[in-house]
Amino acid sequence: VQLQACGGGLVQAGGSLRLSCAASGNTFLIGAWGWYRQAPGTQRELVASITTGGYTDYADSLKGRFTISRDNAKNTVVYLQMNSLKPEDTAVYYCNAVRKSVFGGGDYWGQGTLVTVSS
């Protein structure tokens, strides 16, 4: 499975961005998706996740501002809608896909996409 993330860029505080992550290859292996982010000098952290069943989870600090969703029909695209962006949201955002346990578990990572929020 290959993941391609896009949608990052420069935005002013209070603005919005939508990130997309497209999967190719054996996407039937995927059981859940996630978005992570990593700011300079910090560890990578989970932003949001969604299962193929539609269950979502968010970092507590981001609930209400970020929304994760996916293309239900094909399970090949996942989105992260980011609203009311703050300078502290500046980070490289990474797409992640988790292989179903029946297929051995593990995960896949896309390349990061940079989000810069100016004050």
Coordinates of N, CA, C and O in Angstrom, one line a residue:
V1 N 0.9 -1.2 0.0 CA 0.0 0.0 0.0 C 0.9 1.2 0.0 O 1.8 1.3 0.8
Q2 N 0.6 2.2 -0.9 CA 1.3 3.4 -0.9 C 0.3 4.6 -0.6 O -0.9 4.5 -1.0
L3 N 0.8 5.5 0.2 CA -0.1 6.6 0.7 C 0.5 7.9 0.1 O 1.7 8.1 0.2
Q4 N -0.3 8.8 -0.4 CA 0.1 10.1 -0.9 C -0.7 11.1 -0.3 O -2.0 11.2 -0.5
A5 N -0.1 12.0 0.5 CA -0.8 13.0 1.2 C -0.6 14.4 0.5 O 0.5 14.6 -0.1
C6 N -1.6 15.2 0.5 CA -1.4 16.5 0.0 C -2.4 17.5 0.7 O -3.3 17.0 1.4
G7 N -2.3 18.8 0.3 CA -3.2 19.7 0.9 C -2.6 20.7 1.9 O -3.3 21.6 2.3
G8 N -1.4 20.5 2.2 CA -0.7 21.4 3.2 C -0.4 22.7 2.5 O -0.6 22.9 1.3
G9 N 0.0 23.7 3.3 CA 0.3 25.0 2.8 C 0.4 26.0 3.9 O 0.4 25.7 5.1
L10 N 0.4 27.3 3.5 CA 0.5 28.4 4.4 C -0.9 29.0 4.6 O -1.6 29.3 3.6
V11 N -1.3 29.2 5.8 CA -2.6 29.8 6.1 C -2.5 30.7 7.3 O -1.7 30.4 8.2
Q12 N -3.4 31.7 7.3 CA -3.4 32.6 8.4 C -4.1 32.0 9.6 O -5.1 31.1 9.4
A13 N -3.8 32.4 10.8 CA -4.6 31.9 12.0 C -6.0 32.2 11.8 O -6.4 33.3 11.3
G14 N -6.8 31.2 12.2 CA -8.3 31.3 12.0 C -8.8 30.7 10.7 O -10.0 30.5 10.5
G15 N -7.9 30.4 9.8 CA -8.2 29.8 8.5 C -8.4 28.3 8.5 O -8.3 27.7 9.6
S16 N -8.7 27.8 7.4 CA -8.9 26.3 7.3 C -8.1 25.7 6.2 O -7.7 26.4 5.2
L17 N -7.9 24.4 6.3 CA -7.2 23.6 5.3 C -7.8 22.3 5.3 O -8.3 21.8 6.4
R18 N -7.8 21.6 4.2 CA -8.2 20.2 4.1 C -7.1 19.4 3.5 O -6.7 19.6 2.4
L19 N -6.7 18.4 4.3 CA -5.6 17.5 3.8 C -6.3 16.3 3.2 O -7.4 15.8 3.7
S20 N -5.7 15.7 2.2 CA -6.1 14.5 1.6 C -5.0 13.4 1.6 O -3.9 13.8 1.5
C21 N -5.4 12.2 1.7 CA -4.5 11.1 1.7 C -5.1 10.0 0.8 O -6.1 9.5 1.1
A22 N -4.4 9.7 -0.3 CA -4.9 8.7 -1.2 C -4.1 7.5 -1.1 O -2.8 7.6 -1.1
A23 N -4.7 6.3 -1.1 CA -4.0 5.1 -1.0 C -4.1 4.3 -2.3 O -5.1 4.4 -3.0
S24 N -3.1 3.6 -2.6 CA -3.1 2.8 -3.8 C -2.5 1.5 -3.5 O -1.8 1.3 -2.5
G25 N -2.7 0.5 -4.3 CA -2.2 -0.8 -4.0 C -3.3 -1.7 -3.4 O -4.5 -1.5 -3.7
N26 N -2.9 -2.6 -2.5 CA -3.9 -3.5 -1.8 C -4.6 -2.8 -0.7 O -4.4 -3.2 0.5
T27 N -5.5 -1.9 -1.0 CA -6.2 -1.1 0.0 C -7.1 -2.0 0.9 O -7.5 -1.5 1.9
F28 N -7.5 -3.2 0.4 CA -8.3 -4.0 1.2 C -7.6 -4.4 2.5 O -8.3 -4.9 3.4
L29 N -6.3 -4.2 2.6 CA -5.6 -4.6 3.8 C -5.8 -3.6 4.9 O -5.6 -3.9 6.1
I30 N -6.3 -2.4 4.6 CA -6.4 -1.3 5.6 C -7.6 -1.5 6.5 O -8.8 -1.6 6.0
G31 N -7.4 -1.4 7.8 CA -8.5 -1.5 8.7 C -8.8 -0.1 9.4 O -9.9 0.1 9.9
A32 N -7.8 0.8 9.4 CA -8.0 2.1 10.0 C -7.0 3.0 9.4 O -6.0 2.6 8.8
W33 N -7.4 4.3 9.5 CA -6.6 5.4 9.0 C -6.2 6.4 10.1 O -7.0 6.5 11.1
G34 N -5.2 7.1 10.0 CA -4.9 8.1 11.0 C -4.1 9.3 10.4 O -3.5 9.1 9.3
W35 N -4.2 10.4 11.0 CA -3.4 11.5 10.7 C -2.5 11.8 12.0 O -3.1 11.8 13.1
Y36 N -1.3 12.0 11.7 CA -0.3 12.4 12.8 C 0.3 13.7 12.4 O 0.3 14.1 11.2
R37 N 0.9 14.3 13.4 CA 1.7 15.5 13.1 C 2.9 15.6 13.9 O 3.0 15.0 15.0
Q38 N 3.9 16.3 13.4 CA 5.1 16.5 14.1 C 5.7 17.9 13.9 O 5.9 18.3 12.8
A39 N 5.7 18.6 15.0 CA 6.3 20.0 15.0 C 7.8 19.9 15.2 O 8.3 18.9 15.8
P40 N 8.6 20.9 14.8 CA 10.0 20.8 15.1 C 10.3 20.6 16.6 O 9.7 21.3 17.4
G41 N 11.2 19.7 16.8 CA 11.6 19.5 18.2 C 10.7 18.7 19.1 O 10.9 18.6 20.3
T42 N 9.6 18.2 18.5 CA 8.6 17.4 19.2 C 8.5 16.0 18.6 O 8.9 15.7 17.5
Q43 N 7.8 15.2 19.4 CA 7.5 13.8 18.9 C 6.3 13.8 18.1 O 5.4 14.7 18.2
R44 N 6.2 12.9 17.2 CA 5.0 12.7 16.4 C 3.8 12.4 17.3 O 3.9 11.6 18.1
E45 N 2.7 13.0 17.0 CA 1.5 12.8 17.8 C 0.3 12.5 16.9 O 0.2 13.0 15.8
L46 N -0.6 11.7 17.5 CA -1.8 11.4 16.8 C -2.7 12.6 16.8 O -3.0 13.2 17.8
V47 N -3.3 12.9 15.6 CA -4.2 13.9 15.5 C -5.6 13.4 15.5 O -6.5 13.8 16.2
A48 N -5.9 12.4 14.6 CA -7.2 11.8 14.5 C -7.1 10.4 13.8 O -6.1 10.2 13.1
S49 N -8.1 9.6 14.0 CA -8.1 8.3 13.4 C -9.5 7.9 13.0 O -10.5 8.5 13.6
I50 N -9.7 7.0 12.1 CA -11.0 6.6 11.7 C -10.8 5.1 11.2 O -9.9 4.8 10.5
T51 N -11.8 4.3 11.6 CA -11.8 2.9 11.2 C -12.6 2.7 9.9 O -13.4 3.6 9.6
T52 N -12.5 1.6 9.3 CA -13.3 1.3 8.2 C -14.8 1.2 8.5 O -15.6 1.4 7.7
G53 N -15.0 1.0 9.8 CA -16.4 1.0 10.3 C -16.9 2.4 10.6 O -18.1 2.6 10.9
G54 N -16.1 3.4 10.5 CA -16.5 4.8 10.7 C -16.3 5.3 12.0 O -16.6 6.5 12.3
Y55 N -15.7 4.5 12.9 CA -15.4 5.1 14.3 C -14.3 6.0 14.2 O -13.2 5.7 13.7
T56 N -14.5 7.2 14.9 CA -13.4 8.2 14.8 C -12.9 8.5 16.2 O -13.6 8.3 17.2
D57 N -11.7 9.0 16.3 CA -11.1 9.4 17.5 C -10.2 10.6 17.3 O -9.6 10.7 16.2
Y58 N -10.1 11.5 18.3 CA -9.3 12.7 18.1 C -8.5 13.0 19.3 O -8.8 12.6 20.4
A59 N -7.4 13.7 19.1 CA -6.6 14.2 20.2 C -7.6 15.2 21.0 O -8.3 16.0 20.3
D60 N -7.6 15.1 22.3 CA -8.5 15.9 23.1 C -8.4 17.4 22.7 O -9.4 18.1 22.6
S61 N -7.2 17.8 22.5 CA -7.0 19.3 22.3 C -7.5 19.7 20.9 O -7.6 20.9 20.7
L62 N -7.8 18.8 20.0 CA -8.2 19.2 18.7 C -9.7 18.9 18.4 O -10.2 19.3 17.3
K63 N -10.4 18.3 19.3 CA -11.8 18.0 19.1 C -12.6 19.3 18.9 O -12.4 20.3 19.6
G64 N -13.4 19.3 17.9 CA -14.2 20.5 17.6 C -13.6 21.3 16.5 O -14.3 22.1 15.9
R65 N -12.3 21.2 16.3 CA -11.7 22.0 15.2 C -11.3 21.1 14.0 O -11.3 21.6 12.9
F66 N -10.9 19.9 14.3 CA -10.5 19.0 13.2 C -11.5 17.9 13.0 O -12.1 17.4 14.0
T67 N -11.7 17.5 11.7 CA -12.6 16.4 11.4 C -11.9 15.5 10.4 O -11.5 15.9 9.4
I68 N -11.9 14.2 10.8 CA -11.4 13.2 9.9 C -12.6 12.5 9.2 O -13.6 12.3 9.8
S69 N -12.4 12.2 7.9 CA -13.5 11.5 7.2 C -12.8 10.7 6.1 O -11.6 10.8 5.8
R70 N -13.6 9.8 5.5 CA -13.0 9.0 4.4 C -14.0 8.8 3.3 O -15.2 9.0 3.5
D71 N -13.5 8.3 2.2 CA -14.3 8.0 1.0 C -14.9 6.6 1.3 O -14.2 5.6 1.2
N72 N -16.1 6.6 1.7 CA -16.7 5.3 2.2 C -16.8 4.3 1.1 O -16.7 3.1 1.3
A73 N -17.0 4.8 -0.1 CA -17.3 3.8 -1.2 C -16.0 3.0 -1.6 O -16.1 1.8 -1.8
K74 N -14.9 3.7 -1.5 CA -13.7 3.0 -2.0 C -12.7 2.7 -0.9 O -11.7 2.0 -1.1
N75 N -12.8 3.4 0.2 CA -11.8 3.2 1.3 C -10.4 3.5 0.8 O -9.5 2.8 1.2
T76 N -10.3 4.4 -0.1 CA -9.0 4.7 -0.6 C -8.5 6.2 -0.4 O -7.4 6.5 -0.7
V77 N -9.4 7.0 0.2 CA -9.1 8.4 0.4 C -9.5 8.8 1.8 O -10.7 8.5 2.2
V78 N -8.7 9.4 2.5 CA -9.1 9.9 3.9 C -8.7 11.4 3.9 O -7.8 11.9 3.3
Y79 N -9.6 12.2 4.6 CA -9.4 13.6 4.7 C -9.2 14.1 6.1 O -9.7 13.4 7.0
L80 N -8.6 15.2 6.2 CA -8.6 15.9 7.5 C -8.9 17.4 7.3 O -8.2 18.1 6.7
Q81 N -10.1 17.7 7.8 CA -10.6 19.1 7.7 C -10.1 19.8 8.9 O -10.4 19.4 10.0
M82 N -9.4 20.9 8.7 CA -8.8 21.6 9.9 C -9.4 23.0 9.8 O -9.1 23.8 8.9
N83 N -10.1 23.4 10.9 CA -10.7 24.7 11.0 C -10.1 25.5 12.1 O -9.5 24.9 13.0
S84 N -10.3 26.8 12.1 CA -9.9 27.7 13.2 C -8.4 27.4 13.5 O -8.1 27.2 14.7
L85 N -7.6 27.3 12.5 CA -6.2 27.0 12.7 C -5.5 28.0 13.6 O -5.7 29.2 13.5
K86 N -4.5 27.4 14.3 CA -3.7 28.3 15.2 C -2.2 28.1 14.9 O -1.9 27.0 14.3
P87 N -1.4 29.0 15.2 CA 0.0 28.9 14.9 C 0.6 27.6 15.5 O 1.5 27.0 14.9
E88 N 0.1 27.1 16.6 CA 0.6 25.9 17.2 C 0.2 24.7 16.5 O 0.7 23.6 16.8
D89 N -0.6 24.8 15.5 CA -1.0 23.7 14.6 C 0.1 23.5 13.5 O 0.0 22.5 12.7
T90 N 1.0 24.4 13.4 CA 2.1 24.3 12.5 C 2.9 23.0 12.7 O 3.4 22.8 13.8
A91 N 3.0 22.2 11.7 CA 3.7 20.9 11.8 C 3.7 20.2 10.4 O 3.0 20.7 9.5
V92 N 4.4 19.2 10.3 CA 4.3 18.3 9.2 C 3.3 17.2 9.6 O 3.3 16.6 10.6
Y93 N 2.3 17.1 8.7 CA 1.2 16.2 8.9 C 1.4 14.9 8.1 O 1.7 15.0 6.9
Y94 N 1.3 13.8 8.7 CA 1.5 12.5 8.1 C 0.3 11.6 8.1 O -0.5 11.6 9.1
C95 N 0.1 11.0 7.0 CA -1.0 10.0 6.8 C -0.5 8.6 7.2 O 0.6 8.3 6.9
N96 N -1.4 7.9 7.9 CA -1.1 6.6 8.3 C -2.2 5.6 8.0 O -3.4 6.0 8.1
A97 N -1.9 4.4 7.6 CA -2.9 3.4 7.4 C -2.5 2.1 8.2 O -1.3 1.7 8.1
V98 N -3.4 1.6 8.9 CA -3.1 0.4 9.7 C -3.7 -0.9 9.0 O -4.8 -0.9 8.6
R99 N -2.8 -1.8 8.9 CA -3.2 -3.1 8.3 C -4.1 -3.9 9.2 O -3.8 -4.0 10.4
K100 N -5.1 -4.5 8.7 CA -6.0 -5.3 9.5 C -5.2 -6.4 10.2 O -4.3 -7.0 9.6
S101 N -5.5 -6.7 11.4 CA -4.8 -7.7 12.2 C -4.8 -9.1 11.5 O -3.8 -9.9 11.6
V102 N -5.9 -9.4 10.8 CA -5.9 -10.7 10.2 C -4.9 -10.8 9.1 O -4.5 -11.9 8.7
F103 N -4.4 -9.7 8.7 CA -3.3 -9.7 7.7 C -1.9 -9.4 8.3 O -1.0 -9.1 7.6
G104 N -1.9 -9.6 9.6 CA -0.6 -9.4 10.3 C -0.3 -8.1 10.9 O 0.8 -8.0 11.6
G105 N -1.2 -7.2 10.8 CA -1.0 -5.9 11.5 C 0.1 -5.1 10.9 O 0.5 -5.3 9.7
G106 N 0.6 -4.1 11.6 CA 1.6 -3.2 11.0 C 0.9 -2.0 10.4 O -0.3 -1.9 10.3
D107 N 1.7 -1.1 9.9 CA 1.1 0.1 9.2 C 1.9 0.6 8.1 O 3.0 0.2 7.9
Y108 N 1.3 1.6 7.4 CA 1.9 2.2 6.3 C 2.0 3.7 6.6 O 1.1 4.3 7.2
W109 N 3.0 4.4 6.0 CA 3.1 5.8 6.2 C 3.2 6.5 4.9 O 3.9 6.0 4.0
G110 N 2.6 7.7 4.8 CA 2.8 8.5 3.6 C 3.9 9.5 3.9 O 4.3 9.7 5.0
Q111 N 4.2 10.3 2.9 CA 5.2 11.3 3.1 C 4.4 12.5 3.8 O 3.2 12.5 3.8
G112 N 5.1 13.3 4.5 CA 4.4 14.4 5.2 C 4.0 15.5 4.3 O 4.6 15.7 3.2
T113 N 3.1 16.3 4.8 CA 2.7 17.5 4.1 C 2.8 18.6 5.1 O 2.2 18.5 6.2
L114 N 3.4 19.7 4.8 CA 3.7 20.8 5.7 C 2.5 21.7 5.8 O 2.0 22.2 4.8
V115 N 2.1 22.0 7.1 CA 1.1 23.0 7.3 C 1.7 24.1 8.2 O 2.3 23.8 9.2
T116 N 1.7 25.3 7.7 CA 2.2 26.4 8.4 C 1.1 27.4 8.6 O 0.4 27.9 7.7
V117 N 0.9 27.8 9.9 CA -0.1 28.7 10.3 C 0.5 30.0 10.8 O 1.3 29.9 11.8
S118 N 0.3 31.1 10.1 CA 0.9 32.3 10.5 C 0.0 33.1 11.5 O -1.2 33.0 11.4
S119 N 0.6 33.8 12.3 CA -0.2 34.6 13.3 C -0.6 36.0 12.8 O -0.1 36.4 11.8

